[in-house]
GROMACS .gro file of C-alpha atoms in nm:
model
  436
    1UNK     CA    1   0.000   0.000   0.000
    2UNK     CA    2   0.281   0.238   0.089
    3UNK     CA    3   0.456   0.163  -0.239
    4UNK     CA    4   0.149   0.252  -0.443
    5UNK     CA    5   0.148   0.582  -0.259
    6UNK     CA    6   0.510   0.640  -0.356
    7UNK     CA    7   0.443   0.577  -0.724
    8UNK     CA    8   0.141   0.806  -0.737
    9UNK     CA    9   0.316   1.086  -0.553
   10UNK     CA   10   0.619   1.060  -0.780
   11UNK     CA   11   0.395   1.080  -1.083
   12UNK     CA   12   0.229   1.386  -0.933
   13UNK     CA   13   0.567   1.548  -0.878
   14UNK     CA   14   0.653   1.490  -1.242
   15UNK     CA   15   0.324   1.611  -1.389
   16UNK     CA   16   0.250   1.927  -1.193
   17UNK     CA   17   0.258   2.228  -1.420
   18UNK     CA   18   0.520   2.466  -1.286
   19UNK     CA   19   0.458   2.837  -1.336
   20UNK     CA   20   0.805   2.988  -1.367
   21UNK     CA   21   1.103   2.863  -1.569
   22UNK     CA   22   1.466   2.946  -1.499
   23UNK     CA   23   1.727   2.839  -1.751
   24UNK     CA   24   2.076   2.807  -1.604
   25UNK     CA   25   2.303   3.063  -1.768
   26UNK     CA   26   2.612   2.922  -1.936
   27UNK     CA   27   2.927   3.120  -1.856
   28UNK     CA   28   3.206   2.924  -2.020
   29UNK     CA   29   3.377   2.904  -1.682
   30UNK     CA   30   3.259   2.758  -1.352
   31UNK     CA   31   2.881   2.761  -1.382
   32UNK     CA   32   2.814   2.667  -1.018
   33UNK     CA   33   2.716   3.022  -0.917
   34UNK     CA   34   2.470   3.039  -1.206
   35UNK     CA   35   2.323   2.704  -1.103
   36UNK     CA   36   2.268   2.836  -0.751
   37UNK     CA   37   2.117   3.156  -0.886
   38UNK     CA   38   1.868   2.963  -1.100
   39UNK     CA   39   1.750   2.764  -0.800
   40UNK     CA   40   1.727   3.077  -0.587
   41UNK     CA   41   1.494   3.232  -0.843
   42UNK     CA   42   1.300   2.913  -0.907
   43UNK     CA   43   1.275   2.741  -0.569
   44UNK     CA   44   0.897   2.704  -0.563
   45UNK     CA   45   0.635   2.604  -0.823
   46UNK     CA   46   0.894   2.627  -1.099
   47UNK     CA   47   1.117   2.453  -1.352
   48UNK     CA   48   1.496   2.477  -1.369
   49UNK     CA   49   1.648   2.389  -1.706
   50UNK     CA   50   2.004   2.297  -1.801
   51UNK     CA   51   2.005   2.403  -2.167
   52UNK     CA   52   2.067   2.125  -2.419
   53UNK     CA   53   2.309   2.346  -2.613
   54UNK     CA   54   2.572   2.341  -2.338
   55UNK     CA   55   2.801   2.129  -2.125
   56UNK     CA   56   2.792   2.307  -1.792
   57UNK     CA   57   3.100   2.324  -1.573
   58UNK     CA   58   2.974   2.225  -1.230
   59UNK     CA   59   3.308   2.295  -1.061
   60UNK     CA   60   3.196   2.380  -0.706
   61UNK     CA   61   2.975   2.166  -0.478
   62UNK     CA   62   2.637   2.321  -0.410
   63UNK     CA   63   2.337   2.273  -0.186
   64UNK     CA   64   1.986   2.339  -0.318
   65UNK     CA   65   1.755   2.332  -0.016
   66UNK     CA   66   1.392   2.414   0.055
   67UNK     CA   67   1.266   2.333  -0.294
   68UNK     CA   68   0.888   2.303  -0.327
   69UNK     CA   69   0.722   2.167  -0.638
   70UNK     CA   70   1.028   2.206  -0.861
   71UNK     CA   71   1.110   2.022  -1.181
   72UNK     CA   72   1.479   2.000  -1.277
   73UNK     CA   73   1.536   1.926  -1.646
   74UNK     CA   74   1.892   1.817  -1.724
   75UNK     CA   75   1.877   1.860  -2.101
   76UNK     CA   76   2.241   1.962  -2.136
   77UNK     CA   77   2.549   1.786  -2.002
   78UNK     CA   78   2.713   1.852  -1.664
   79UNK     CA   79   3.086   1.815  -1.594
   80UNK     CA   80   3.274   1.786  -1.266
   81UNK     CA   81   3.627   1.929  -1.264
   82UNK     CA   82   3.879   1.730  -1.464
   83UNK     CA   83   4.132   1.776  -1.183
   84UNK     CA   84   4.184   1.555  -0.880
   85UNK     CA   85   4.335   1.831  -0.659
   86UNK     CA   86   4.051   2.073  -0.744
   87UNK     CA   87   3.788   1.820  -0.641
   88UNK     CA   88   3.974   1.728  -0.323
   89UNK     CA   89   4.002   2.093  -0.217
   90UNK     CA   90   3.634   2.150  -0.286
   91UNK     CA   91   3.520   1.840  -0.096
   92UNK     CA   92   3.744   1.931   0.195
   93UNK     CA   93   3.577   2.271   0.236
   94UNK     CA   94   3.212   2.222   0.131
   95UNK     CA   95   2.933   2.238   0.389
   96UNK     CA   96   2.730   1.973   0.205
   97UNK     CA   97   2.613   1.708   0.456
   98UNK     CA   98   2.805   1.382   0.438
   99UNK     CA   99   2.632   1.061   0.335
  100UNK     CA  100   2.699   0.708   0.457
  101UNK     CA  101   3.016   0.694   0.246
  102UNK     CA  102   3.123   1.038   0.129
  103UNK     CA  103   3.034   1.402   0.073
  104UNK     CA  104   2.796   1.474  -0.218
  105UNK     CA  105   2.884   1.718  -0.490
  106UNK     CA  106   2.520   1.818  -0.523
  107UNK     CA  107   2.279   1.813  -0.228
  108UNK     CA  108   1.911   1.841  -0.323
  109UNK     CA  109   1.644   1.881  -0.055
  110UNK     CA  110   1.276   1.959  -0.077
  111UNK     CA  111   0.920   1.840  -0.139
  112UNK     CA  112   0.775   1.740  -0.477
  113UNK     CA  113   1.103   1.758  -0.666
  114UNK     CA  114   1.169   1.589  -1.001
  115UNK     CA  115   1.515   1.538  -1.150
  116UNK     CA  116   1.465   1.446  -1.515
  117UNK     CA  117   1.728   1.377  -1.778
  118UNK     CA  118   1.722   1.390  -2.155
  119UNK     CA  119   1.589   1.121  -2.388
  120UNK     CA  120   1.872   1.209  -2.627
  121UNK     CA  121   2.151   0.953  -2.577
  122UNK     CA  122   2.414   1.226  -2.619
  123UNK     CA  123   2.259   1.473  -2.377
  124UNK     CA  124   2.182   1.485  -2.008
  125UNK     CA  125   2.510   1.327  -1.897
  126UNK     CA  126   2.669   1.385  -1.559
  127UNK     CA  127   3.043   1.327  -1.618
  128UNK     CA  128   3.270   1.273  -1.318
  129UNK     CA  129   3.599   1.219  -1.508
  130UNK     CA  130   3.665   0.935  -1.268
  131UNK     CA  131   3.905   0.733  -1.482
  132UNK     CA  132   4.202   0.942  -1.374
  133UNK     CA  133   4.121   0.858  -1.011
  134UNK     CA  134   4.086   0.488  -1.091
  135UNK     CA  135   4.415   0.482  -1.284
  136UNK     CA  136   4.615   0.577  -0.973
  137UNK     CA  137   4.379   0.415  -0.721
  138UNK     CA  138   4.326   0.748  -0.546
  139UNK     CA  139   4.067   0.713  -0.267
  140UNK     CA  140   4.128   1.041  -0.084
  141UNK     CA  141   3.845   1.296  -0.059
  142UNK     CA  142   3.637   1.137  -0.332
  143UNK     CA  143   3.291   1.288  -0.387
  144UNK     CA  144   2.957   1.117  -0.410
  145UNK     CA  145   2.765   1.242  -0.713
  146UNK     CA  146   2.473   1.367  -0.509
  147UNK     CA  147   2.214   1.333  -0.235
  148UNK     CA  148   1.845   1.338  -0.327
  149UNK     CA  149   1.686   1.411   0.011
  150UNK     CA  150   1.334   1.468  -0.113
  151UNK     CA  151   0.983   1.385  -0.001
  152UNK     CA  152   0.757   1.296  -0.295
  153UNK     CA  153   1.019   1.288  -0.568
  154UNK     CA  154   1.118   1.149  -0.904
  155UNK     CA  155   1.455   1.068  -1.061
  156UNK     CA  156   1.413   0.977  -1.426
  157UNK     CA  157   1.639   0.923  -1.727
  158UNK     CA  158   1.955   1.020  -1.542
  159UNK     CA  159   2.284   0.925  -1.707
  160UNK     CA  160   2.618   0.913  -1.522
  161UNK     CA  161   2.952   0.830  -1.679
  162UNK     CA  162   3.291   0.785  -1.517
  163UNK     CA  163   3.184   0.878  -1.163
  164UNK     CA  164   3.477   0.919  -0.927
  165UNK     CA  165   3.304   0.680  -0.687
  166UNK     CA  166   2.950   0.657  -0.546
  167UNK     CA  167   2.644   0.766  -0.742
  168UNK     CA  168   2.324   0.898  -0.584
  169UNK     CA  169   2.242   0.869  -0.215
  170UNK     CA  170   1.863   0.859  -0.161
  171UNK     CA  171   1.751   0.912   0.202
  172UNK     CA  172   1.414   1.066   0.118
  173UNK     CA  173   1.058   0.938   0.125
  174UNK     CA  174   0.805   0.851  -0.145
  175UNK     CA  175   1.043   0.849  -0.442
  176UNK     CA  176   1.035   0.678  -0.778
  177UNK     CA  177   1.352   0.621  -0.979
  178UNK     CA  178   1.294   0.537  -1.344
  179UNK     CA  179   1.535   0.436  -1.622
  180UNK     CA  180   1.873   0.510  -1.468
  181UNK     CA  181   2.203   0.464  -1.653
  182UNK     CA  182   2.556   0.430  -1.512
  183UNK     CA  183   2.880   0.383  -1.707
  184UNK     CA  184   3.171   0.316  -1.471
  185UNK     CA  185   3.376   0.074  -1.679
  186UNK     CA  186   3.740   0.158  -1.757
  187UNK     CA  187   3.837   0.213  -2.118
  188UNK     CA  188   4.213   0.187  -2.063
  189UNK     CA  189   4.395  -0.129  -2.166
  190UNK     CA  190   4.450  -0.243  -1.805
  191UNK     CA  191   4.091  -0.196  -1.700
  192UNK     CA  192   3.944  -0.545  -1.684
  193UNK     CA  193   3.723  -0.715  -1.430
  194UNK     CA  194   4.014  -0.898  -1.271
  195UNK     CA  195   4.284  -0.629  -1.290
  196UNK     CA  196   4.347  -0.382  -1.009
  197UNK     CA  197   4.512  -0.099  -1.212
  198UNK     CA  198   4.233   0.121  -1.340
  199UNK     CA  199   3.961  -0.058  -1.139
  200UNK     CA  200   3.658   0.164  -1.058
  201UNK     CA  201   3.648   0.115  -0.679
  202UNK     CA  202   3.327   0.203  -0.489
  203UNK     CA  203   3.127   0.309  -0.793
  204UNK     CA  204   2.788   0.222  -0.642
  205UNK     CA  205   2.489   0.306  -0.857
  206UNK     CA  206   2.253   0.392  -0.573
  207UNK     CA  207   2.270   0.396  -0.194
  208UNK     CA  208   1.908   0.376  -0.079
  209UNK     CA  209   1.842   0.488   0.279
  210UNK     CA  210   1.486   0.615   0.254
  211UNK     CA  211   1.131   0.493   0.289
  212UNK     CA  212   0.884   0.405   0.017
  213UNK     CA  213   1.132   0.397  -0.270
  214UNK     CA  214   1.087   0.228  -0.608
  215UNK     CA  215   1.355   0.174  -0.873
  216UNK     CA  216   1.207   0.060  -1.204
  217UNK     CA  217   1.460   0.036  -1.485
  218UNK     CA  218   1.836   0.042  -1.437
  219UNK     CA  219   2.131  -0.026  -1.667
  220UNK     CA  220   2.482  -0.005  -1.534
  221UNK     CA  221   2.841  -0.128  -1.556
  222UNK     CA  222   3.048  -0.056  -1.247
  223UNK     CA  223   3.288  -0.186  -0.982
  224UNK     CA  224   3.066  -0.204  -0.674
  225UNK     CA  225   2.700  -0.245  -0.579
  226UNK     CA  226   2.449  -0.157  -0.847
  227UNK     CA  227   2.201  -0.096  -0.570
  228UNK     CA  228   2.303  -0.081  -0.204
  229UNK     CA  229   2.016  -0.067   0.044
  230UNK     CA  230   2.150   0.072   0.370
  231UNK     CA  231   2.048   0.172   0.720
  232UNK     CA  232   1.707   0.339   0.741
  233UNK     CA  233   1.564   0.187   0.423
  234UNK     CA  234   1.209   0.060   0.449
  235UNK     CA  235   0.957  -0.049   0.187
  236UNK     CA  236   1.187  -0.056  -0.114
  237UNK     CA  237   1.131  -0.217  -0.454
  238UNK     CA  238   1.413  -0.241  -0.710
  239UNK     CA  239   1.312  -0.410  -1.035
  240UNK     CA  240   1.392  -0.452  -1.401
  241UNK     CA  241   1.766  -0.392  -1.420
  242UNK     CA  242   2.098  -0.500  -1.568
  243UNK     CA  243   2.437  -0.490  -1.392
  244UNK     CA  244   2.756  -0.564  -1.580
  245UNK     CA  245   3.137  -0.554  -1.571
  246UNK     CA  246   3.232  -0.621  -1.204
  247UNK     CA  247   2.932  -0.530  -0.995
  248UNK     CA  248   2.928  -0.635  -0.632
  249UNK     CA  249   2.564  -0.713  -0.653
  250UNK     CA  250   2.216  -0.624  -0.544
  251UNK     CA  251   2.308  -0.561  -0.186
  252UNK     CA  252   2.166  -0.507   0.158
  253UNK     CA  253   2.424  -0.318   0.360
  254UNK     CA  254   2.671  -0.294   0.477
  255UNK     CA  255   2.501  -0.281   0.818
  256UNK     CA  256   2.630  -0.258   1.173
  257UNK     CA  257   2.976  -0.114   1.121
  258UNK     CA  258   3.160  -0.023   1.444
  259UNK     CA  259   2.887  -0.186   1.649
  260UNK     CA  260   2.610   0.040   1.516
  261UNK     CA  261   2.244  -0.061   1.533
  262UNK     CA  262   2.120  -0.056   1.172
  263UNK     CA  263   1.779  -0.146   1.033
  264UNK     CA  264   1.647  -0.237   0.689
  265UNK     CA  265   1.306  -0.390   0.624
  266UNK     CA  266   1.049  -0.478   0.357
  267UNK     CA  267   1.260  -0.499   0.043
  268UNK     CA  268   1.182  -0.666  -0.290
  269UNK     CA  269   1.450  -0.697  -0.560
  270UNK     CA  270   1.326  -0.868  -0.875
  271UNK     CA  271   1.383  -0.917  -1.246
  272UNK     CA  272   1.754  -0.841  -1.277
  273UNK     CA  273   2.033  -0.965  -1.502
  274UNK     CA  274   2.376  -0.980  -1.338
  275UNK     CA  275   2.670  -1.031  -1.574
  276UNK     CA  276   3.036  -1.059  -1.470
  277UNK     CA  277   2.950  -0.961  -1.113
  278UNK     CA  278   3.122  -1.081  -0.798
  279UNK     CA  279   2.781  -1.133  -0.635
  280UNK     CA  280   2.426  -1.164  -0.755
  281UNK     CA  281   2.236  -1.112  -0.428
  282UNK     CA  282   2.427  -1.005  -0.118
  283UNK     CA  283   2.353  -0.935   0.248
  284UNK     CA  284   2.650  -0.789   0.438
  285UNK     CA  285   2.674  -0.694   0.804
  286UNK     CA  286   2.983  -0.628   1.013
  287UNK     CA  287   3.124  -0.835   1.296
  288UNK     CA  288   2.988  -0.701   1.624
  289UNK     CA  289   2.704  -0.507   1.464
  290UNK     CA  290   2.351  -0.472   1.596
  291UNK     CA  291   2.006  -0.411   1.450
  292UNK     CA  292   1.792  -0.610   1.208
  293UNK     CA  293   1.741  -0.689   0.840
  294UNK     CA  294   1.381  -0.807   0.798
  295UNK     CA  295   1.153  -0.929   0.519
  296UNK     CA  296   1.392  -0.906   0.222
  297UNK     CA  297   1.344  -1.095  -0.103
  298UNK     CA  298   1.541  -1.141  -0.427
  299UNK     CA  299   1.336  -1.295  -0.707
  300UNK     CA  300   1.392  -1.379  -1.075
  301UNK     CA  301   1.765  -1.308  -1.092
  302UNK     CA  302   1.971  -1.423  -1.392
  303UNK     CA  303   2.342  -1.464  -1.314
  304UNK     CA  304   2.581  -1.489  -1.606
  305UNK     CA  305   2.948  -1.534  -1.519
  306UNK     CA  306   2.886  -1.433  -1.157
  307UNK     CA  307   3.137  -1.540  -0.889
  308UNK     CA  308   2.884  -1.616  -0.612
  309UNK     CA  309   2.513  -1.594  -0.701
  310UNK     CA  310   2.391  -1.580  -0.337
  311UNK     CA  311   2.606  -1.447  -0.053
  312UNK     CA  312   2.513  -1.372   0.308
  313UNK     CA  313   2.759  -1.270   0.578
  314UNK     CA  314   2.704  -1.145   0.932
  315UNK     CA  315   3.078  -1.153   0.998
  316UNK     CA  316   3.228  -0.895   0.763
  317UNK     CA  317   3.550  -0.716   0.858
  318UNK     CA  318   3.841  -0.527   0.703
  319UNK     CA  319   4.067  -0.806   0.583
  320UNK     CA  320   4.378  -0.590   0.589
  321UNK     CA  321   4.319  -0.513   0.959
  322UNK     CA  322   4.274  -0.873   1.063
  323UNK     CA  323   3.971  -1.054   1.204
  324UNK     CA  324   3.842  -0.877   1.515
  325UNK     CA  325   3.721  -1.045   1.831
  326UNK     CA  326   3.347  -1.002   1.873
  327UNK     CA  327   3.375  -0.919   2.242
  328UNK     CA  328   3.015  -0.800   2.261
  329UNK     CA  329   2.890  -1.126   2.108
  330UNK     CA  330   2.645  -0.931   1.894
  331UNK     CA  331   2.532  -0.938   1.534
  332UNK     CA  332   2.291  -0.759   1.305
  333UNK     CA  333   2.003  -1.006   1.320
  334UNK     CA  334   1.818  -1.142   1.018
  335UNK     CA  335   1.448  -1.226   1.004
  336UNK     CA  336   1.337  -1.326   0.658
  337UNK     CA  337   1.569  -1.354   0.358
  338UNK     CA  338   1.424  -1.524   0.050
  339UNK     CA  339   1.610  -1.608  -0.269
  340UNK     CA  340   1.378  -1.734  -0.544
  341UNK     CA  341   1.433  -1.826  -0.909
  342UNK     CA  342   1.805  -1.781  -0.968
  343UNK     CA  343   1.954  -1.922  -1.287
  344UNK     CA  344   2.280  -1.901  -1.479
  345UNK     CA  345   2.648  -1.988  -1.436
  346UNK     CA  346   2.939  -1.914  -1.205
  347UNK     CA  347   3.252  -1.712  -1.292
  348UNK     CA  348   3.584  -1.903  -1.276
  349UNK     CA  349   3.729  -1.624  -1.054
  350UNK     CA  350   3.568  -1.587  -0.711
  351UNK     CA  351   3.695  -1.229  -0.673
  352UNK     CA  352   3.795  -0.932  -0.896
  353UNK     CA  353   4.029  -0.635  -0.924
  354UNK     CA  354   3.929  -0.505  -0.580
  355UNK     CA  355   4.137  -0.784  -0.425
  356UNK     CA  356   4.433  -0.581  -0.294
  357UNK     CA  357   4.477  -0.733   0.053
  358UNK     CA  358   4.605  -1.069   0.172
  359UNK     CA  359   4.379  -1.242   0.240
  360UNK     CA  360   4.139  -1.091  -0.011
  361UNK     CA  361   3.854  -0.882   0.130
  362UNK     CA  362   3.596  -1.144   0.026
  363UNK     CA  363   3.796  -1.455   0.111
  364UNK     CA  364   3.635  -1.730   0.316
  365UNK     CA  365   3.786  -2.073   0.387
  366UNK     CA  366   3.673  -2.308   0.113
  367UNK     CA  367   3.570  -2.043  -0.138
  368UNK     CA  368   3.626  -2.140  -0.502
  369UNK     CA  369   3.460  -2.118  -0.843
  370UNK     CA  370   3.180  -2.366  -0.771
  371UNK     CA  371   2.992  -2.184  -0.496
  372UNK     CA  372   2.628  -2.116  -0.572
  373UNK     CA  373   2.549  -2.014  -0.214
  374UNK     CA  374   2.757  -1.885   0.075
  375UNK     CA  375   2.585  -1.842   0.412
  376UNK     CA  376   2.838  -1.704   0.661
  377UNK     CA  377   2.606  -1.668   0.960
  378UNK     CA  378   2.648  -1.565   1.323
  379UNK     CA  379   2.525  -1.841   1.551
  380UNK     CA  380   2.150  -1.848   1.599
  381UNK     CA  381   2.078  -1.489   1.488
  382UNK     CA  382   1.930  -1.554   1.142
  383UNK     CA  383   1.578  -1.694   1.102
  384UNK     CA  384   1.336  -1.749   0.816
  385UNK     CA  385   1.602  -1.801   0.549
  386UNK     CA  386   1.487  -1.971   0.231
  387UNK     CA  387   1.620  -2.061  -0.113
  388UNK     CA  388   1.377  -2.170  -0.384
  389UNK     CA  389   1.450  -2.286  -0.738
  390UNK     CA  390   1.823  -2.225  -0.765
  391UNK     CA  391   1.949  -2.336  -1.108
  392UNK     CA  392   2.314  -2.235  -1.136
  393UNK     CA  393   2.627  -2.424  -1.236
  394UNK     CA  394   3.001  -2.364  -1.262
  395UNK     CA  395   3.125  -2.256  -1.605
  396UNK     CA  396   3.146  -2.555  -1.843
  397UNK     CA  397   3.035  -2.793  -1.567
  398UNK     CA  398   2.701  -2.953  -1.482
  399UNK     CA  399   2.468  -2.834  -1.207
  400UNK     CA  400   2.581  -3.132  -0.999
  401UNK     CA  401   2.920  -2.959  -0.961
  402UNK     CA  402   2.763  -2.664  -0.777
  403UNK     CA  403   2.863  -2.643  -0.410
  404UNK     CA  404   2.772  -2.435  -0.106
  405UNK     CA  405   2.932  -2.302   0.211
  406UNK     CA  406   2.698  -2.322   0.508
  407UNK     CA  407   2.775  -2.428   0.866
  408UNK     CA  408   2.478  -2.613   1.017
  409UNK     CA  409   2.598  -2.523   1.366
  410UNK     CA  410   2.520  -2.156   1.292
  411UNK     CA  411   2.156  -2.222   1.198
  412UNK     CA  412   1.885  -2.126   1.445
  413UNK     CA  413   1.671  -2.419   1.566
  414UNK     CA  414   1.435  -2.543   1.296
  415UNK     CA  415   1.592  -2.344   1.014
  416UNK     CA  416   1.708  -2.647   0.816
  417UNK     CA  417   1.344  -2.756   0.784
  418UNK     CA  418   1.254  -2.449   0.578
  419UNK     CA  419   1.591  -2.356   0.424
  420UNK     CA  420   1.542  -2.526   0.087
  421UNK     CA  421   1.892  -2.673   0.060
  422UNK     CA  422   2.121  -2.880   0.278
  423UNK     CA  423   2.337  -2.657   0.498
  424UNK     CA  424   2.682  -2.812   0.454
  425UNK     CA  425   3.027  -2.738   0.322
  426UNK     CA  426   2.981  -2.942   0.011
  427UNK     CA  427   2.750  -3.020  -0.281
  428UNK     CA  428   2.434  -2.821  -0.334
  429UNK     CA  429   2.137  -3.043  -0.257
  430UNK     CA  430   1.777  -2.929  -0.264
  431UNK     CA  431   1.573  -3.016   0.045
  432UNK     CA  432   1.200  -3.016   0.092
  433UNK     CA  433   1.060  -2.705   0.254
  434UNK     CA  434   0.835  -2.802   0.542
  435UNK     CA  435   0.525  -2.601   0.609
  436UNK     CA  436   0.508  -2.422   0.941
   0.00000   0.00000   0.00000
């Protein structure tokens, strides 16, 4: 019911006829001041237009707050600075509120706000010039593209290429995201899925932290989560998408870092194609975390050349810092993870170019190129887990060669009866799901 409300409100935000129009003036230099001026003049019942004739130089981070019934039409292109030091200086001094991971270049806040791109494939691009960062593996003072902190909003037809790192952070409420495009794949000769030089670290498509959010239509190639659903997210649907190159999956989390209590609930992820990814579906919470992930479902997921189609861990940690002792004996609890209708084949490499520590950040004892499922659980804290209709196989091998990692001693009482596969370190075997 809440989701239907989100869709209708987003449609309303897109269709309201705005009275005043402000076209952002093109200066030939840093256009950030002109962008701010346009929003100052058109902050209520209005339309702000980035003219299709220009590529605007968005060289200074800005905050556009207090918008009310505003439509933003990105018909021209938008460039971040093509200079690492310039971006670092700007991020180090901006007052834009930080997100979960970084500081956004553009912070948008308001009610009934639409951010709409161009239907022209050559227009409406947001270009981060991120390849130069990837080439030298520079992770210092990287920006997030933006924060869309809106109630009753719409993001449609947005196109991002070569982001430095993270895409849009969405902490708002009642938002629809439609037909989103991300290109974060290296073009240099070293930039492959399994090579570290030139790898596009942390290039998440979306970080969703809001309530009543729907993503319908996504196409992206990147080096981290296509969609990451993080603390605070509730009633989220993400459907009809494609993730390629070296995605880290359709992810919940990470949750519970540094012992934090994090909560995510009521999530449906369905009808996706994952190609070349490290993970298909992933749930990740940190060692010693707290909180709860509840009522989360992945359905109708095609995995082509994916390292691990289904991955759940409640014991994540920084591999280069060593495994911590969980002195608090806590974990982010799980109540209801369902994985239904997965099909495809497994990548021969269980990791990718992000593997720069020893052991690798996603190493687990026994991991190899046959794992269809990995459940790395914290004893007795995960209930109502279920896998239905998993049809995956290692590359050039039969389905009978598919294996799993699952420790039966970590299952809560009665979980094996409804799990859908035998919890072992060994071959994948379907088990009958008993009715409650």
